[in-house]
mmCIF file of C-alpha atoms in Angstrom:
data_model
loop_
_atom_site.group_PDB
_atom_site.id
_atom_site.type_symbol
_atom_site.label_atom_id
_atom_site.label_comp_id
_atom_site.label_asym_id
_atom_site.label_seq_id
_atom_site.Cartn_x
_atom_site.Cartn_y
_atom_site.Cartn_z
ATOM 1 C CA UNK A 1 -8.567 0.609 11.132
ATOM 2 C CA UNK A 2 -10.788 3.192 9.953
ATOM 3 C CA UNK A 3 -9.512 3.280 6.761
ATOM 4 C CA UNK A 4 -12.688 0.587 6.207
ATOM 5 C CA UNK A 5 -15.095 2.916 5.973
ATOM 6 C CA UNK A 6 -15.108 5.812 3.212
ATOM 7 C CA UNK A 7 -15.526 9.435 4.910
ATOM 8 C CA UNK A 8 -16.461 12.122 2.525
ATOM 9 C CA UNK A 9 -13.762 14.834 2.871
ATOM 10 C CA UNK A 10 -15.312 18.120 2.548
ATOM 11 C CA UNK A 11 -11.780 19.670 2.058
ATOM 12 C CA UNK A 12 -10.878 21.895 -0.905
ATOM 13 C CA UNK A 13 -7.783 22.414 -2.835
ATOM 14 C CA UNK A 14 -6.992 26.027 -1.936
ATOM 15 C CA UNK A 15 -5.881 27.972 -4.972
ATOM 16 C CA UNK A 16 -5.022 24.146 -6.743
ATOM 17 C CA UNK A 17 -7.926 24.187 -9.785
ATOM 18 C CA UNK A 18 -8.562 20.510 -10.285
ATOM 19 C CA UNK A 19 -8.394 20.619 -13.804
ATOM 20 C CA UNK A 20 -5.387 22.027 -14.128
ATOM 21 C CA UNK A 21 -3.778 19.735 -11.478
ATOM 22 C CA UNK A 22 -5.352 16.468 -13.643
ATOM 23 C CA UNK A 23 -3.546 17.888 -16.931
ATOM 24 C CA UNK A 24 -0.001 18.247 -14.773
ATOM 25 C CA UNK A 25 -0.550 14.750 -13.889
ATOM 26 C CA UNK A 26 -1.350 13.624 -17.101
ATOM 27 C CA UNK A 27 1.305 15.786 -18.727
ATOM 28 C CA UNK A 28 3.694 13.795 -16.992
ATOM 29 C CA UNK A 29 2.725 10.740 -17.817
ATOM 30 C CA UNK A 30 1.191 9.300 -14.637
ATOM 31 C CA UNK A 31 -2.669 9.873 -15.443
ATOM 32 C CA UNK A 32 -3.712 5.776 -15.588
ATOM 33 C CA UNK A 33 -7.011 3.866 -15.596
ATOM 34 C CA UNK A 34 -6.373 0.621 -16.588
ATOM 35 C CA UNK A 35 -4.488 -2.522 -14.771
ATOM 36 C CA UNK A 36 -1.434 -3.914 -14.885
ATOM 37 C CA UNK A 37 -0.696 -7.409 -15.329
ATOM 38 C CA UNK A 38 2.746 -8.785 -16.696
ATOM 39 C CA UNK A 39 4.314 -5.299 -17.539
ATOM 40 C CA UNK A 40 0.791 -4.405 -19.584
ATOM 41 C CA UNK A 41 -1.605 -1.799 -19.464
ATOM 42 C CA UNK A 42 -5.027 -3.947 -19.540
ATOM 43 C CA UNK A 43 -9.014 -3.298 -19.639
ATOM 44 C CA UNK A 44 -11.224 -5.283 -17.646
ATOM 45 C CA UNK A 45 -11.821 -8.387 -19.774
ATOM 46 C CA UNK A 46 -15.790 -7.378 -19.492
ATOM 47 C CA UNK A 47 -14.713 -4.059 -20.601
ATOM 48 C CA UNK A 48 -16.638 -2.622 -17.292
ATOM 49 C CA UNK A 49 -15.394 0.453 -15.157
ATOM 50 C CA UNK A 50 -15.687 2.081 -12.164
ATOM 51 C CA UNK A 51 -15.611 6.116 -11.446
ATOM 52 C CA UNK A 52 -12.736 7.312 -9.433
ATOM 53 C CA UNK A 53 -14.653 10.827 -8.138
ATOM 54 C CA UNK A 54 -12.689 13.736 -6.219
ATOM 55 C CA UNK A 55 -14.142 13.692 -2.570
ATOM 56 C CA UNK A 56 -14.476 16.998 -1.934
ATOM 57 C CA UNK A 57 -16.532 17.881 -5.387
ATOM 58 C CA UNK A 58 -18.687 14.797 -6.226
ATOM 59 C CA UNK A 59 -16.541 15.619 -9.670
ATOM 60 C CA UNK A 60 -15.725 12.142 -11.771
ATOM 61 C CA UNK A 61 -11.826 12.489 -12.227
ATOM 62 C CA UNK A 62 -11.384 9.384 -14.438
ATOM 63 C CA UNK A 63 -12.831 6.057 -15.447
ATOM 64 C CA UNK A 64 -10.684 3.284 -14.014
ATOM 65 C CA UNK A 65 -10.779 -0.526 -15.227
ATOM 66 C CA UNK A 66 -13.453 -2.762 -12.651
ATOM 67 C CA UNK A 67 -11.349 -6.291 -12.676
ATOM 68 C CA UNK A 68 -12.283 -9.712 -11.296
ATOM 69 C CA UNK A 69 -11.356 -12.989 -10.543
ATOM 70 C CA UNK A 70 -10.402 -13.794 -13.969
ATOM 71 C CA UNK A 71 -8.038 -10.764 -13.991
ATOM 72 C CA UNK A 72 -6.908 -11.523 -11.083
ATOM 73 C CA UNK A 73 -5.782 -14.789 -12.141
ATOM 74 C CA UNK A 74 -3.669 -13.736 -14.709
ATOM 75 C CA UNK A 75 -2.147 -11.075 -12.150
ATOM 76 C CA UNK A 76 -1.288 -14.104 -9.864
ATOM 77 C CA UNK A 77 0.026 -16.470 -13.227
ATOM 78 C CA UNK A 78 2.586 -13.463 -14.308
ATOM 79 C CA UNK A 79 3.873 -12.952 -10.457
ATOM 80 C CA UNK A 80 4.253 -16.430 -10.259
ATOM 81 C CA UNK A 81 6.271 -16.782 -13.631
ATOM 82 C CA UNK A 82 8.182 -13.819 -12.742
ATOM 83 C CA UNK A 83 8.684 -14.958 -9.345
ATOM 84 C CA UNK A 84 11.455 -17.589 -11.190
ATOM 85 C CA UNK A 85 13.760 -15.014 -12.444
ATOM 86 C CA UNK A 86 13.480 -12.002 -10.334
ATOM 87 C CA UNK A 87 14.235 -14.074 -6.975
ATOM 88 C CA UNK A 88 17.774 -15.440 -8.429
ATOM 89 C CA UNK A 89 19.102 -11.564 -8.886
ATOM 90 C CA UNK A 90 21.663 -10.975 -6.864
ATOM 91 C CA UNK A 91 20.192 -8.897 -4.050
ATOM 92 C CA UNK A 92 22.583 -6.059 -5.282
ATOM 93 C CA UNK A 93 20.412 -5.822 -8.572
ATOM 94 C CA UNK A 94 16.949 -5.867 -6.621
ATOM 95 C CA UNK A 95 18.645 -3.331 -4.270
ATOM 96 C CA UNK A 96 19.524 -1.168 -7.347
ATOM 97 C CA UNK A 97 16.219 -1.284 -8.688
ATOM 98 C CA UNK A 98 14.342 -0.368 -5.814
ATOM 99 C CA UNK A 99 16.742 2.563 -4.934
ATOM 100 C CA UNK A 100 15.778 3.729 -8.352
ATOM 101 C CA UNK A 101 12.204 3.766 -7.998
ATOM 102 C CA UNK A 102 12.578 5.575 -5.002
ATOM 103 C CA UNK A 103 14.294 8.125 -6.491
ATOM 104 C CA UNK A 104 11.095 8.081 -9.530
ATOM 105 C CA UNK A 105 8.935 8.932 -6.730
ATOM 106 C CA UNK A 106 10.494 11.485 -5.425
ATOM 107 C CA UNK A 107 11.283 13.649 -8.604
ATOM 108 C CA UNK A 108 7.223 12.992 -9.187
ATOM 109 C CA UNK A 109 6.195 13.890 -5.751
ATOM 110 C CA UNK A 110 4.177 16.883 -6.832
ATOM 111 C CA UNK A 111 2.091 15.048 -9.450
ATOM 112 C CA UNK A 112 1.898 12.654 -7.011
ATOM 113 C CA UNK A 113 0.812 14.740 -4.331
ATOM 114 C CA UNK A 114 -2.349 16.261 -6.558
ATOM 115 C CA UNK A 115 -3.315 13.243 -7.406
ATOM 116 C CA UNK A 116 -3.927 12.100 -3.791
ATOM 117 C CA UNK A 117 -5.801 15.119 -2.716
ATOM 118 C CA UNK A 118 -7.611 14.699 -5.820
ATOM 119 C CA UNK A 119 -8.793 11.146 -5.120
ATOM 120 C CA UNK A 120 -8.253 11.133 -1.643
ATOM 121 C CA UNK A 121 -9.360 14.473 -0.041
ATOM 122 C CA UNK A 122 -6.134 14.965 2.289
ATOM 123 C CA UNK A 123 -4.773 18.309 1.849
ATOM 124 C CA UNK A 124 -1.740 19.053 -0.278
ATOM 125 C CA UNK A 125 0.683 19.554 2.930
ATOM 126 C CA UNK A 126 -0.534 16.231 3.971
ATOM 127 C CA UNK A 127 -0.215 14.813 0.291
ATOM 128 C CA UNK A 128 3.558 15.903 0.250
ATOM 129 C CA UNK A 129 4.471 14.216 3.151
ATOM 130 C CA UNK A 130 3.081 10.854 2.370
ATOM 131 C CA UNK A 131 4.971 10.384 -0.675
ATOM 132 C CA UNK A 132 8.154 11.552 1.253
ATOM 133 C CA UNK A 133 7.082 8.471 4.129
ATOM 134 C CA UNK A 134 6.261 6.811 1.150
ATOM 135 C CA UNK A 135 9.400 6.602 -0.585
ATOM 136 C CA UNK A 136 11.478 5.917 2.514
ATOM 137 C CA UNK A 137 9.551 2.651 3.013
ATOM 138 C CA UNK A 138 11.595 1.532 -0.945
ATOM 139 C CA UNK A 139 14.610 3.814 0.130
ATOM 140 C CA UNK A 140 15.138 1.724 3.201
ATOM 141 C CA UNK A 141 14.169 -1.924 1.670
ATOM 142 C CA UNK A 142 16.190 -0.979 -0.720
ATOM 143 C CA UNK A 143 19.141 -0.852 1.926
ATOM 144 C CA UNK A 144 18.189 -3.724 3.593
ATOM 145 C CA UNK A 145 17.852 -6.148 0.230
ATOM 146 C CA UNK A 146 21.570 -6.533 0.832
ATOM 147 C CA UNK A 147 21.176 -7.230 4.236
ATOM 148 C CA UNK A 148 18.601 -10.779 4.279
ATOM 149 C CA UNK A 149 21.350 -12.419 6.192
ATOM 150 C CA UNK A 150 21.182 -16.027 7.351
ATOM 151 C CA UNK A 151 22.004 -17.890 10.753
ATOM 152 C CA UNK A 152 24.718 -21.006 11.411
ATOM 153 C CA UNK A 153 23.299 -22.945 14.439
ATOM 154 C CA UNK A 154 25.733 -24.733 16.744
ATOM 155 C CA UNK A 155 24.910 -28.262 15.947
ATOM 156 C CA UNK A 156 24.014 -30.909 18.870
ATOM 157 C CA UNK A 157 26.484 -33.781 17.168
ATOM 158 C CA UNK A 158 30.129 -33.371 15.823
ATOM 159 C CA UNK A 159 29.705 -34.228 12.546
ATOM 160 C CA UNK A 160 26.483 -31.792 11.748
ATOM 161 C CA UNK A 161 26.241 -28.472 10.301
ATOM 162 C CA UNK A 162 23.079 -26.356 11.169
ATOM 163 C CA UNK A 163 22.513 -23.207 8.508
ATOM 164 C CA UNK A 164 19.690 -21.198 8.243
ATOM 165 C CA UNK A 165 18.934 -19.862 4.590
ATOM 166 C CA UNK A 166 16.318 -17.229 4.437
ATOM 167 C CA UNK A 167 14.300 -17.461 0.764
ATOM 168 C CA UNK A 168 11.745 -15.538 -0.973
ATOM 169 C CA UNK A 169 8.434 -17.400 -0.099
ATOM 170 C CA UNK A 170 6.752 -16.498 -3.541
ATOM 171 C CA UNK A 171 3.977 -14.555 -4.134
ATOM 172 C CA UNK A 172 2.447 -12.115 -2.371
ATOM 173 C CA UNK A 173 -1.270 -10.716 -2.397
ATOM 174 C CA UNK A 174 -1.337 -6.972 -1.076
ATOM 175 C CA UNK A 175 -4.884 -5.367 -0.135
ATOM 176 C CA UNK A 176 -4.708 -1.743 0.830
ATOM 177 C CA UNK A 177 -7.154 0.861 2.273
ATOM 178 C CA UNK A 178 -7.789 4.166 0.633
ATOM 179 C CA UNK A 179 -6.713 6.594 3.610
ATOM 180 C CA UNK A 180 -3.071 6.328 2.563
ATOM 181 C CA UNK A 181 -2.577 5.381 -1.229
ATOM 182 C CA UNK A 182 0.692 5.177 -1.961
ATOM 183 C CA UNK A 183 2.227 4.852 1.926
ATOM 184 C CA UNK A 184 0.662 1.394 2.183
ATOM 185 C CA UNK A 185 1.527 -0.093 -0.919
ATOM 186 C CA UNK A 186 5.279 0.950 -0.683
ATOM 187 C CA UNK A 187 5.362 -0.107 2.704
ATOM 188 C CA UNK A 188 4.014 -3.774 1.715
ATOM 189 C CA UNK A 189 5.296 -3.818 -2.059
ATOM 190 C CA UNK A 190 9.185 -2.773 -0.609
ATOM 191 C CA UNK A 191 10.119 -5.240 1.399
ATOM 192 C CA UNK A 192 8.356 -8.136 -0.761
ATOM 193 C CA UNK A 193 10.381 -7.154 -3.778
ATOM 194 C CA UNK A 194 13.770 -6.585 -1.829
ATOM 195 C CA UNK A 195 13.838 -10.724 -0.772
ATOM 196 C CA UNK A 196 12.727 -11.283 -4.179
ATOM 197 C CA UNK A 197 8.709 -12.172 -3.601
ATOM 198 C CA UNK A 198 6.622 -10.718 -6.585
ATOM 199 C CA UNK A 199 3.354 -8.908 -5.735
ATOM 200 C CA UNK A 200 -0.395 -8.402 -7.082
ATOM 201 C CA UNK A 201 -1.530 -4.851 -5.381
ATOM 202 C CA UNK A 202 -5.212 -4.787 -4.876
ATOM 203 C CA UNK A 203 -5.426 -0.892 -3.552
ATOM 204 C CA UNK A 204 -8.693 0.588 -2.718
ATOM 205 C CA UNK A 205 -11.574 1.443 -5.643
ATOM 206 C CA UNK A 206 -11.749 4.865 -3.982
ATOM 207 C CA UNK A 207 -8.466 5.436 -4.523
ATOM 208 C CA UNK A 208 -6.594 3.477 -7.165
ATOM 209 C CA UNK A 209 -5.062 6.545 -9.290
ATOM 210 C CA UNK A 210 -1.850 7.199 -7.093
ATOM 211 C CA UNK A 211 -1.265 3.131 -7.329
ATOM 212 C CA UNK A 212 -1.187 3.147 -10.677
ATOM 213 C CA UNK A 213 1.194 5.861 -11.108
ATOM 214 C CA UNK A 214 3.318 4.368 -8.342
ATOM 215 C CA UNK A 215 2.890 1.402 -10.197
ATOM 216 C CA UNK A 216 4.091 3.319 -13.717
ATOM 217 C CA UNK A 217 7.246 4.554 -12.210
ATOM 218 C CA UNK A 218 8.083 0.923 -10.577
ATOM 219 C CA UNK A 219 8.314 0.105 -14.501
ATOM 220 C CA UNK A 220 10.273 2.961 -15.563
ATOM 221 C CA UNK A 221 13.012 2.110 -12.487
ATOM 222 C CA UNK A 222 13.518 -1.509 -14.065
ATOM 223 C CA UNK A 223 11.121 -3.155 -11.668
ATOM 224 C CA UNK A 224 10.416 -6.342 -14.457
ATOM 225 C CA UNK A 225 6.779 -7.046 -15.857
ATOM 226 C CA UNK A 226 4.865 -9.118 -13.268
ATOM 227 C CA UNK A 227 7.250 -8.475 -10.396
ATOM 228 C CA UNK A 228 4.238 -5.817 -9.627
ATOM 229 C CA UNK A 229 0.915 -6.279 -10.941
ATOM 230 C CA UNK A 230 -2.186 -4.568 -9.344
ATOM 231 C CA UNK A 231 -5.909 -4.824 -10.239
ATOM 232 C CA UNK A 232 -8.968 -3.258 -8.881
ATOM 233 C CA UNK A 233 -12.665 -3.124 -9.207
ATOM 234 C CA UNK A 234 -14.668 -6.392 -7.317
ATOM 235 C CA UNK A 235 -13.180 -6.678 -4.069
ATOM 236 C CA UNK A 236 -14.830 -9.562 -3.303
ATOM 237 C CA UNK A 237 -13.776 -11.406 -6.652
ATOM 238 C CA UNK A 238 -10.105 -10.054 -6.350
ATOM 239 C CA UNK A 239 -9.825 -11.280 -2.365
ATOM 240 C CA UNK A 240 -11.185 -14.801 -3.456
ATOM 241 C CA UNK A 241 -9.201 -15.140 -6.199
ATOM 242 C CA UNK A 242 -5.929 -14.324 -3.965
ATOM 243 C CA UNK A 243 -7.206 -16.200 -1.105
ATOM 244 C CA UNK A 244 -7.765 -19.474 -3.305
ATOM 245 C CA UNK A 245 -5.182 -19.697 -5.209
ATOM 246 C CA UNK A 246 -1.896 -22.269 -4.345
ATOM 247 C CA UNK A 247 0.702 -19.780 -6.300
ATOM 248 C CA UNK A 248 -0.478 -16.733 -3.813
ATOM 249 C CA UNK A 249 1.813 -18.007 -0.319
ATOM 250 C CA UNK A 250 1.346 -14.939 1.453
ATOM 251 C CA UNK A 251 -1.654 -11.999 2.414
ATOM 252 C CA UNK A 252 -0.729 -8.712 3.671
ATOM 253 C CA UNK A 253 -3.476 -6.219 4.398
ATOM 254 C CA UNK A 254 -4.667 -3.366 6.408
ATOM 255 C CA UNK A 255 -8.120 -2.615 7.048
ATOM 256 C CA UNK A 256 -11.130 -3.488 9.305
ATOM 257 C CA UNK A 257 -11.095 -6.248 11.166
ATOM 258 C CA UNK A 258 -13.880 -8.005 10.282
ATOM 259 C CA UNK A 259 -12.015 -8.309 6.793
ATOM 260 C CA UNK A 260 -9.231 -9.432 7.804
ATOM 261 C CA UNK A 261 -11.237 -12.622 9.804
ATOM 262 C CA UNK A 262 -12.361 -12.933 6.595
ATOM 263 C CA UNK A 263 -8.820 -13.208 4.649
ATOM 264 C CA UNK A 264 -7.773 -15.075 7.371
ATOM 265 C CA UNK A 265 -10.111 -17.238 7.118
ATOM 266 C CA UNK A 266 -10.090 -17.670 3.250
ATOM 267 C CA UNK A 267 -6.323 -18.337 3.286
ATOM 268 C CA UNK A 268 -6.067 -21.098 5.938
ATOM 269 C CA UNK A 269 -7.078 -23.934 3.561
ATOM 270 C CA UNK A 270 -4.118 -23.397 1.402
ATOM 271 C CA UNK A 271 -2.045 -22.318 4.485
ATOM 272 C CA UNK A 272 -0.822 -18.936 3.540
ATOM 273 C CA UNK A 273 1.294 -16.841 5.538
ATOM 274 C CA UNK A 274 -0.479 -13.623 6.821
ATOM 275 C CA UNK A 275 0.117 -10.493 8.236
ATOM 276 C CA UNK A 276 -2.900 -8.482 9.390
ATOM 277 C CA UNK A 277 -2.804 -4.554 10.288
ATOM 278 C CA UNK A 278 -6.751 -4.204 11.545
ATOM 279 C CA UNK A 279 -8.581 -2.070 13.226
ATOM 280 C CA UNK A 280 -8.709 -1.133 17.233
ATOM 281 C CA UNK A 281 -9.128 1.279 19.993
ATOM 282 C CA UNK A 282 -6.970 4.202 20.521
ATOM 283 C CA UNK A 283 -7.773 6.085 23.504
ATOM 284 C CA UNK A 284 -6.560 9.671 23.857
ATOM 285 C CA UNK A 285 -6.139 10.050 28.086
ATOM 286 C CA UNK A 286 -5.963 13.390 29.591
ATOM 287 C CA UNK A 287 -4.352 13.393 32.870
ATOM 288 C CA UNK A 288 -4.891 15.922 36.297
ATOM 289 C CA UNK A 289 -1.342 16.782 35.632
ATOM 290 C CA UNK A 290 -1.198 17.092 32.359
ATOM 291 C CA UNK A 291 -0.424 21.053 30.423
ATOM 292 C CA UNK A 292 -3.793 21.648 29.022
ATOM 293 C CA UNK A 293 -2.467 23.925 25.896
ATOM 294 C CA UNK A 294 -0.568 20.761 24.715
ATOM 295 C CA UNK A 295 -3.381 18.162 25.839
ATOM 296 C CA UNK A 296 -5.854 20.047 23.364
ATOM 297 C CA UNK A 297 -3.296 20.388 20.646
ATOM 298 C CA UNK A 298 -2.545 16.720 20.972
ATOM 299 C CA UNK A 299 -5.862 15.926 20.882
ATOM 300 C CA UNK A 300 -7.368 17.684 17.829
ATOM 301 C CA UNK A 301 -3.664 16.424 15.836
ATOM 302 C CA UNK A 302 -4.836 12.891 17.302
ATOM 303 C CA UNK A 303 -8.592 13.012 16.146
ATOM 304 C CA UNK A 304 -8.923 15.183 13.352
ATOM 305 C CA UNK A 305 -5.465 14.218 11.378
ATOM 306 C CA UNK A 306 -5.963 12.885 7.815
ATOM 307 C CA UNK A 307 -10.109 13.631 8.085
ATOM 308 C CA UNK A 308 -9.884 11.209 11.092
ATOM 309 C CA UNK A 309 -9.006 8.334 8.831
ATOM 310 C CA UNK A 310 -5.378 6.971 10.287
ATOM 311 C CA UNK A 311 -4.802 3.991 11.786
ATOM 312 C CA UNK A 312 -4.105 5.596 15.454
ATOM 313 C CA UNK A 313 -6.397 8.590 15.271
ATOM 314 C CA UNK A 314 -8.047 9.046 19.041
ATOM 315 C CA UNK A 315 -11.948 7.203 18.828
ATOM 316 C CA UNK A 316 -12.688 8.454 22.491
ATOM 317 C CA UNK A 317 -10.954 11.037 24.683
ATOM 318 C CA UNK A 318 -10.888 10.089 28.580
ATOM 319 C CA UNK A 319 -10.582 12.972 30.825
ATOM 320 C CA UNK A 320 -9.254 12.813 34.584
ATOM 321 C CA UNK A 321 -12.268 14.252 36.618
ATOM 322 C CA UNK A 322 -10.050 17.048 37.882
ATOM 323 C CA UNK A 323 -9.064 18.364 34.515
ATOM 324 C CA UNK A 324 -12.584 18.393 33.034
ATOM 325 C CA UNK A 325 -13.841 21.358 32.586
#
């Protein structure tokens, strides 16, 4: 996935002044810079920080908490206490919850919009639309909280009963890349919460803003303290610290692929579940027989969407000798 490497986008905001976008944002409550860990707003411990800087300026856009391995630890402790209580809901009352943070984000999808282009560098059309795919990933877990439905087995001997019972497996560590802020943390954060699995969020340092407001409005929908948690900073520390710990039982992530050897790697000797989105090869072919107006169209929506940073975007274009030109 390309969203490993950081691409400076040279976009601009159109007639969207940056300052006054940052004040919208933080009139509505959604500007934050510091962690959360067990329903708290928290420094790093060391007090350091990291700048979160608006790609197409060079312009610092706010001074966000630099956690570790000790915060990290703490993250893991609260998910793992919470884990207790917020798996015995009824699914109905998970269900409810998410719907309503669904419906957070989208009555904040402007603010939230800004604040990806800010931090991101994907224009505002682009912005819009990925907290509408956004949302739908908690709109539809939402739905299918109520539907975790187990199996009965017909048994090999008279007297035996064979049901399958599908549980929560715990907690969950969440790494995500920067290219799509709040898409890939609602799409791993969703369905973790609806089966009742608590989560520690470690998004990208380029772009932690939009998870923290994501984050904000998961509280105000009745999402309980340490059902989410996220911390940024020290990749390395943070990925060690959920890779070593015996409370974490499962790693999501997306990103390059020699990371995610790495995680995979890290998690085998406490023999956590894993599921790996990395990177690969994505060919664009252009056919003899193929309508040349929509073979260029498809090709410059297939290379040049999101800056080039998606997980599908075309990294070579093969041409059938009698269509090039």
């Amino acid at each position: 996935v390309s969203a490993s490497s950081r691409v400076a986008s040279r976009r601009h905001m159109g007639s969207v002044d940056a300052g006054a976008a940052m004040e919208k944002i933080r009139a509505a409550g959604l500007l934050r810079t510091r962690g959360l860990i067990g329903g708290k707003w928290v420094d790093a411990y060391d007090g350091k920080t990291i700048e979160v800087q608006n790609p197409a300026t060079g312009e610092v856009l706010a001074n966000v908490a630099c956690m570790g391995n000790r915060e990290t630890a703490d993250a893991i402790t609260s998910a793992n206490t919470t884990f207790y209580t917020w798996s015995k809901l009824t699914a109905s009352e998970r269900s409810k919850a998410l719907r309503k943070w669904h419906d957070l984000l989208m009555s904040h999808k402007e603010e939230l919009a800004l604040l990806m282009t800010l931090e991101q560098g994907k224009p505002m059309k682009e912005a819009l639309g990925e907290v509408n795919y956004g949302a739908s990933f908690i709109e539809f877990f939402a739905e299918e909280a109520k539907r975790v439905y187990g199996d009965i087995i017909p048994p090999t001997l008279a007297d035996r009963r064979l049901l399958v019972l599908k549980q929560p497996i715990g907690v969950v560590g969440a790494i995500t890349p920067w290219n799509f802020p709040l898409a890939m943390i609602t799409r791993k954060v969703g369905p973790a919460l609806a089966c009742g699995c608590t989560v520690v969020v470690k998004p990208s340092e380029f772009t932690p803003l939009t998870a923290l407001a994501a984050a904000d409005l998961a509280l105000q929908a009745g999402i309980p303290a340490g059902a989410l948690n996220v911390v940024m900073g020290n990749a390395p520390e943070i990925g060690d610290e959920l890779m070593q710990s015996t409370q974490v039982r499962k790693i999501t992530f997306t990103g390059s692929t020699a990371v995610g050897k790495k995680l995979m790697a890290g998690s085998a000797n406490t023999v956590k579940k894993v599921s790996l989105e990395l990177g690969g090869n994505a060919p664009c072919i252009v056919f003899d027989d193929a309508d040349i107006d929509v073979a260029v169209k498809g090709s410059l929506a297939a290379k040049f969407r999101n800056s080039g940073q998606t997980c599908v975007c075309a990294n070579r274009i093969l041409v059938q000798e009698g269509m090039y030109l």
